Amino acid sequence: MLYVAGIDLGGTKILTALADTEGRVVQEIKIPTQGGRGFDHVVERLAASVGEVLARQKAGRDELVAVGVGAPGPLDPSTGIVKEAPNLPGWHGVPLAASLAARVGVPVRIDNDANLAALGEHLFGAGRGTRDMVYVTVSTGIGGGLILNGELYRGAGRVAGEIGHLPIADAPACRCGGRGCLEALASGTAIAREAKRLAKSGQAPGLLALAGGSAGKITAPLVFEAAERGDPQAKEIVRSAAAYLGRGLAVVVNMLNPEMIVLGGGVMTGGSAMWDVMLRELQELAWEAALDSLQVVPAALGGRSGVMGAVAMALEIAQGHSGTGH
């Protein structure tokens, strides 16, 4: 029996799946990344996770054909080098694909985690059957991936789909160095930041009380909880973030005219208010002709979108395809 492995590498966790050559997942494990211990240590953990899923399947190393890895970027899939990973200390120009391949003994291909989440939803999730699909993840940050004409689209510099860095407003500053990026306005980080600001200034007493009197303990899930309870400041924070998200999606819809937008990430599970306001803003700002052919749906695979995309990429290697997209 032959197998491939897909890995979703995050700042805090490694999710590894073993699949047969039909794409059926047979084993899956999640382990802490331990990124603070450096690049080599993380690569050892990636290799160990592959060994563990093989062991659980009672499969030998000779039955493994290929490994696909979704990693935080920016990165270069053609060289297998991660240029920078903000949540992984010391990851600057690191040879992830070559280093992991040396340890597992099979070809390894890497790609941006949001790209692979888009691929996973397209092949195995909500986007099955579509030709033109946009995947957006709204969590700590905002990322995206584009499926155009049935293929993953990477762009000339291989950084296409960075929806989180669409400039939507004049402020605030974004971690990328720009100002007014969608990520700085509508991500979980942005929601928590605004709530903390209001709580510290005495303008959100309900939120502060819910956080036990400590503004520093306010998180995006807590803001959503407060909004569901009817807290006016929390409701306004959520409304504002959702409106900015709708505005950003309208730009994407007017430019790409996709069949479907698939929305994943923890923020999109925060309650109906986020969806309702986002959809209303999108419908007000996007062209009617583009909206007529559009579906906006939640991700079907949840937190497994990325690992399934990594499995799909590994299957491309196993089947002898280049899988480089555009």
XYZ file of C-alpha atoms in Angstrom:
326
model
C 0.000 0.000 0.000
C 1.284 3.469 -0.883
C 0.642 6.644 1.115
C 1.227 10.388 1.086
C 1.430 12.754 4.053
C 0.027 16.260 4.322
C 1.174 18.682 7.022
C -0.381 21.940 8.169
C 2.391 23.804 9.979
C 1.288 26.607 12.283
C 2.914 28.774 14.898
C 1.508 26.658 17.726
C 0.545 23.291 16.240
C 1.478 20.744 13.585
C -1.412 18.805 12.043
C -0.291 15.798 10.006
C -2.490 13.475 7.953
C -1.616 10.209 6.216
C -3.718 9.422 3.160
C -3.860 6.654 0.598
C -3.349 7.426 -3.083
C -7.087 8.074 -3.483
C -6.874 10.916 -0.974
C -8.616 9.050 1.837
C -7.144 10.068 5.205
C -6.307 6.998 7.283
C -4.389 8.565 10.191
C -4.138 12.042 11.648
C -2.291 13.585 14.594
C -1.798 17.041 16.094
C 1.272 18.012 18.114
C 2.676 21.304 19.463
C 5.071 23.101 17.102
C 7.542 24.253 19.777
C 8.685 26.947 17.376
C 10.706 28.767 20.016
C 13.289 25.968 19.913
C 14.360 26.864 16.381
C 14.127 25.697 12.791
C 15.960 22.371 13.116
C 13.843 21.333 16.078
C 10.609 22.082 14.211
C 11.778 20.110 11.180
C 12.569 17.175 13.473
C 9.028 17.403 14.842
C 7.578 17.481 11.335
C 9.559 14.349 10.451
C 8.530 12.691 13.720
C 4.864 13.408 13.007
C 5.178 11.688 9.641
C 6.840 8.721 11.306
C 4.072 8.568 13.889
C 1.182 8.439 11.388
C 3.022 5.731 9.456
C 3.551 3.761 12.663
C -0.087 4.067 13.635
C -1.032 2.738 10.207
C 1.566 -0.044 10.609
C 3.111 1.157 7.350
C 6.804 1.183 6.501
C 8.838 4.160 5.349
C 9.094 2.508 1.935
C 5.311 2.904 1.569
C 5.507 6.705 1.797
C 5.629 8.409 -1.607
C 5.555 12.168 -0.963
C 4.910 14.885 1.626
C 3.128 18.204 1.175
C 3.497 21.003 3.718
C 1.416 24.131 4.182
C 3.581 26.719 5.940
C 3.219 30.366 6.908
C 4.805 32.628 4.341
C 5.986 34.383 2.353
C 7.748 31.440 0.760
C 8.848 30.123 -2.637
C 7.259 26.787 -3.607
C 9.739 26.332 -6.477
C 12.795 26.376 -4.184
C 11.122 25.101 -1.022
C 12.452 28.055 0.964
C 10.418 29.902 3.580
C 11.462 33.531 3.268
C 9.928 34.583 6.569
C 7.487 33.092 9.073
C 6.423 35.758 11.596
C 5.218 33.240 14.194
C 8.301 31.012 13.974
C 11.400 32.694 15.457
C 14.497 32.636 13.278
C 12.728 31.485 10.129
C 14.367 33.728 7.543
C 15.308 32.066 4.254
C 15.129 28.547 5.678
C 15.220 25.492 3.333
C 12.145 23.750 4.699
C 11.453 21.372 1.791
C 15.052 20.160 1.452
C 15.558 19.803 5.201
C 12.398 17.752 5.677
C 13.051 15.649 2.557
C 16.476 14.711 3.956
C 14.762 13.367 7.058
C 11.810 11.537 5.528
C 13.528 10.264 2.382
C 10.820 11.257 -0.112
C 10.054 14.366 -2.193
C 8.635 17.263 -0.174
C 6.779 20.262 -1.593
C 5.735 23.326 0.374
C 3.240 26.093 -0.255
C 1.568 28.926 1.587
C -0.880 27.634 4.186
C -3.776 29.789 2.925
C -3.169 28.593 -0.649
C -3.378 25.002 0.499
C -6.502 25.679 2.543
C -8.048 27.036 -0.671
C -6.950 23.896 -2.521
C -8.329 21.679 0.241
C -11.748 23.347 0.174
C -11.782 23.249 -3.629
C -11.006 19.550 -3.923
C -12.544 18.113 -0.759
C -14.776 20.764 0.824
C -17.258 23.530 0.117
C -15.768 24.479 -3.251
C -16.015 21.101 -4.957
C -17.195 21.516 -8.539
C -16.350 25.218 -8.827
C -14.000 26.690 -11.423
C -13.416 30.101 -9.812
C -13.325 30.180 -6.023
C -11.824 32.469 -3.406
C -10.931 31.144 0.028
C -10.587 33.602 2.913
C -9.540 32.715 6.434
C -10.364 35.211 9.170
C -8.612 34.367 12.415
C -5.582 35.904 14.164
C -4.814 37.396 10.766
C -6.592 37.334 7.410
C -5.288 35.205 4.556
C -6.602 34.019 1.248
C -6.137 31.709 -1.689
C -7.396 31.875 -5.254
C -8.660 29.050 -7.440
C -9.004 30.464 -10.967
C -10.058 28.390 -13.943
C -9.863 25.306 -11.743
C -6.248 25.809 -10.634
C -4.470 27.374 -7.702
C -3.306 30.849 -8.783
C -0.091 32.079 -7.183
C 0.785 35.171 -9.230
C 4.042 36.366 -10.783
C 5.767 36.774 -7.418
C 3.910 33.811 -5.918
C 2.142 35.994 -3.356
C -1.315 36.284 -4.950
C -4.319 36.012 -2.662
C -3.038 38.230 0.170
C -6.543 39.490 0.788
C -5.687 40.523 4.325
C -3.449 43.251 2.962
C -5.964 44.968 0.733
C -5.871 48.642 1.812
C -9.434 49.364 2.943
C -9.135 52.480 5.120
C -6.599 55.125 6.105
C -5.668 53.572 9.463
C -4.601 51.738 11.617
C -1.088 50.468 10.951
C -0.700 46.837 9.901
C 2.091 44.427 10.863
C 3.097 44.315 7.165
C 4.157 47.967 7.330
C 1.130 49.300 5.476
C -1.848 51.202 6.849
C -5.518 50.375 6.765
C -5.105 46.763 5.652
C -8.164 44.545 5.975
C -6.274 42.393 8.490
C -5.706 45.434 10.730
C -9.444 46.157 10.696
C -11.340 42.862 10.679
C -9.130 40.064 12.050
C -9.458 38.503 15.474
C -6.409 40.511 16.515
C -8.055 43.745 15.362
C -11.292 42.928 17.209
C -9.440 42.198 20.449
C -7.235 45.292 20.076
C -10.213 47.640 19.692
C -12.013 46.010 22.625
C -8.961 46.405 24.848
C -8.644 50.057 23.845
C -12.238 50.785 24.762
C -12.010 48.837 28.015
C -8.854 50.651 29.116
C -10.469 54.034 28.398
C -13.559 53.167 30.426
C -15.842 53.016 27.381
C -16.603 49.282 27.563
C -17.497 48.425 31.164
C -19.374 45.276 30.183
C -16.411 43.860 28.311
C -14.076 44.742 31.149
C -16.327 43.001 33.663
C -16.565 39.899 31.489
C -12.751 39.808 31.389
C -12.598 39.833 35.180
C -11.562 43.463 35.333
C -8.403 42.954 33.244
C -8.444 44.552 29.782
C -5.401 42.489 28.841
C -7.467 39.307 29.062
C -9.948 40.435 26.412
C -9.920 38.178 23.333
C -11.956 38.090 20.141
C -14.052 35.110 21.373
C -14.863 37.074 24.523
C -15.993 40.025 22.381
C -18.291 37.730 20.408
C -19.663 36.284 23.646
C -20.384 39.778 24.953
C -22.043 40.747 21.666
C -24.310 37.699 21.824
C -25.300 38.798 25.330
C -26.277 42.195 23.949
C -23.343 44.303 25.140
C -23.551 47.492 23.020
C -19.814 48.160 22.760
C -19.073 44.560 21.789
C -21.856 44.618 19.211
C -20.398 47.783 17.653
C -16.886 46.304 17.519
C -18.212 43.212 15.738
C -20.387 45.310 13.418
C -17.424 47.484 12.414
C -15.123 44.510 11.739
C -17.832 42.729 9.747
C -18.485 45.843 7.661
C -14.805 46.170 6.809
C -14.707 42.486 5.866
C -17.700 42.948 3.577
C -15.968 45.929 1.987
C -12.826 43.897 1.351
C -14.799 41.021 -0.135
C -16.620 43.440 -2.427
C -13.251 44.458 -3.899
C -12.428 40.794 -4.497
C -15.834 40.097 -6.062
C -15.709 43.111 -8.375
C -12.203 42.229 -9.531
C -12.412 38.435 -9.884
C -16.143 37.663 -10.268
C -15.804 34.245 -8.569
C -18.525 31.621 -8.349
C -17.916 31.158 -4.652
C -16.258 32.714 -1.628
C -15.460 30.201 1.106
C -14.937 31.731 4.546
C -12.967 29.913 7.228
C -11.149 30.756 10.442
C -12.235 31.200 14.024
C -13.684 34.696 13.581
C -16.266 33.383 11.098
C -17.574 30.984 13.748
C -18.119 33.861 16.164
C -21.830 34.307 15.588
C -24.472 35.315 13.085
C -23.841 39.047 13.575
C -20.501 38.827 11.761
C -22.069 37.077 8.782
C -25.174 39.269 8.599
C -23.334 42.587 8.547
C -20.585 41.283 6.242
C -23.117 40.021 3.689
C -25.121 43.254 3.822
C -22.014 45.356 3.173
C -20.900 43.030 0.379
C -24.290 43.227 -1.299
C -24.323 47.017 -1.089
C -20.857 47.503 -2.571
C -20.319 44.697 -5.087
C -21.636 44.850 -8.621
C -25.032 43.266 -9.020
C -23.898 41.319 -12.085
C -21.071 39.772 -10.035
C -23.373 39.016 -7.108
C -25.869 37.196 -9.326
C -23.450 34.305 -9.854
C -21.890 34.339 -6.355
C -22.275 32.033 -3.372
C -20.743 32.924 0.001
C -20.436 29.858 2.213
C -18.600 28.687 5.344
C -15.611 26.381 4.981
C -16.726 22.754 5.074
C -13.487 21.322 6.436
C -13.049 23.660 9.393
C -9.524 23.516 10.754
C -8.652 20.704 8.342
C -8.770 22.762 5.123
C -5.008 23.299 5.118
C -3.972 19.738 5.841
C -6.275 18.437 3.101
C -4.708 20.869 0.653
C -1.291 19.572 1.702
C -2.510 16.025 1.053
C -3.684 17.122 -2.403
C -0.277 18.628 -3.171
C 1.468 15.444 -2.065
C -0.862 13.455 -4.324
C 0.221 15.649 -7.264
C 3.814 14.604 -6.613
C 2.785 10.966 -6.326
C 0.897 11.144 -9.607
C 3.814 12.759 -11.409
C 2.196 16.134 -12.009
C 4.089 19.409 -11.665
C 1.310 21.004 -9.621
C 2.952 24.438 -9.877
C -0.155 26.326 -10.947
C 0.429 29.796 -12.431
